[in-house]
């Protein structure tokens, strides 16, 4: 395993020779030009993939076409591509959870293809879940007055904006479509006290959560709602959730309802009760990163 510039240890799992995935002699899998084949005895070293390099070089996943050799069967090819895409998704996911928002923004700005790859991996994950927490949030907002202004922090494909009648400001690191404003959500272009409902659905990534919550506090009107949906494992159980809720009170947010019953996801609704403009004395506010397992 190699230590990358980001200090992230990356175990490579893109070996063609893994169980059930034998690569025919001479067939090679390429990631950014590094050839991985059964022939190589140094496969482990060669197949180390550095996150930073991947991000910088625009990750491309392809199977090299040896002129005389037959192309792999569709299912083998699909399996290989699936594994590579899964590995790529997990690396990018780790990047998002272990760096500050501004850093991830810079990396994705240089390499928007990586962001698209991240989102196709994310969509793959969503399909494995019993339900999508965003659907619960959409259903809840649909019940409210459609004149309320919404801000969707870390909106992904901006499905919320496309599902409700309300005015929704959608923010993410890269604009996947015309509904999204590209920015680091710690610094949105919204004026102070201009929003009625702020949403963070699975988007409290990055090591500077406090900055995102402070930004939500800035843009929300007094009495405005803050809705958070997060993966349960990020909180260290109900006690962890209680600590988080307590810390949120220091950011000017009072809990109005919570649902910690759902397996896999926690839902919390807060109300802005105080305008907080100074960082001094505020807790760090942390959640554990959510690392996905191999497909
Ligand atoms: N809320 C969407 C997407 C969840 S994926 C949904 O539920 O479907 C999490 C999203 O948060 C990703 O698109 C990621 O890019 C975004 N995100 C993480 N940190 C961010 C930041 N600092 N600024 C803007 N978006 C961020």
Coordinates of C-alpha atoms and ligand atoms in Angstrom, one line a residue, residues 96 101-102 115 118-119 122-123 132 134 152-157 171-173 183-186 201-203 205-206 212, ligand 1:
X96 CA -14.8 14.6 0.3
X101 CA -14.8 22.0 1.3
X102 CA -12.5 24.5 -0.4
X115 CA -17.3 14.8 -10.0
X118 CA -18.5 10.4 -8.0
X119 CA -22.2 11.1 -8.7
X122 CA -23.4 7.8 -5.5
X123 CA -26.5 7.0 -7.6
X132 CA -33.7 7.6 -0.3
X134 CA -34.1 12.9 0.0
X152 CA -30.3 22.9 -0.8
X153 CA -26.7 22.7 0.5
X154 CA -24.8 19.9 -1.3
X155 CA -27.7 19.3 -3.7
X156 CA -26.1 16.8 -6.1
X157 CA -28.3 16.7 -9.1
X171 CA -25.6 24.5 -4.3
X172 CA -22.8 22.0 -5.0
X173 CA -19.1 21.9 -5.7
X183 CA -19.8 26.9 -5.0
X184 CA -18.3 25.7 -1.7
X185 CA -21.4 25.7 0.5
X186 CA -19.5 27.4 3.3
X201 CA -29.3 15.8 2.8
X202 CA -26.2 13.5 3.2
X203 CA -24.0 16.5 2.4
X205 CA -19.1 16.2 4.2
X206 CA -15.7 17.8 4.6
X212 CA -21.5 25.0 6.6
Ligands
LIG1 N1 -28.2 16.1 -1.4 C1 -28.1 15.2 -2.5 C2 -26.6 14.8 -2.8 C3 -26.0 14.1 -1.7 S1 -24.3 13.6 -2.1 C4 -28.9 14.0 -2.4 O1 -29.4 13.7 -1.2 O2 -29.2 13.3 -3.4 C5 -23.4 14.9 -1.2 C6 -23.2 16.1 -2.0 O3 -22.7 17.1 -1.1 C7 -22.2 15.9 -3.1 O4 -22.8 16.3 -4.3 C8 -21.1 16.8 -2.7 O5 -20.4 17.4 -3.8 C9 -21.8 17.9 -1.9 N2 -20.9 18.6 -1.1 C10 -20.0 18.1 -0.2 N3 -19.2 19.1 0.3 C11 -19.6 20.3 -0.3 C12 -19.2 21.6 -0.2 N4 -18.3 22.0 0.6 N5 -19.9 22.5 -0.9 C13 -20.9 22.2 -1.8 N6 -21.3 20.9 -1.9 C14 -20.7 20.0 -1.2

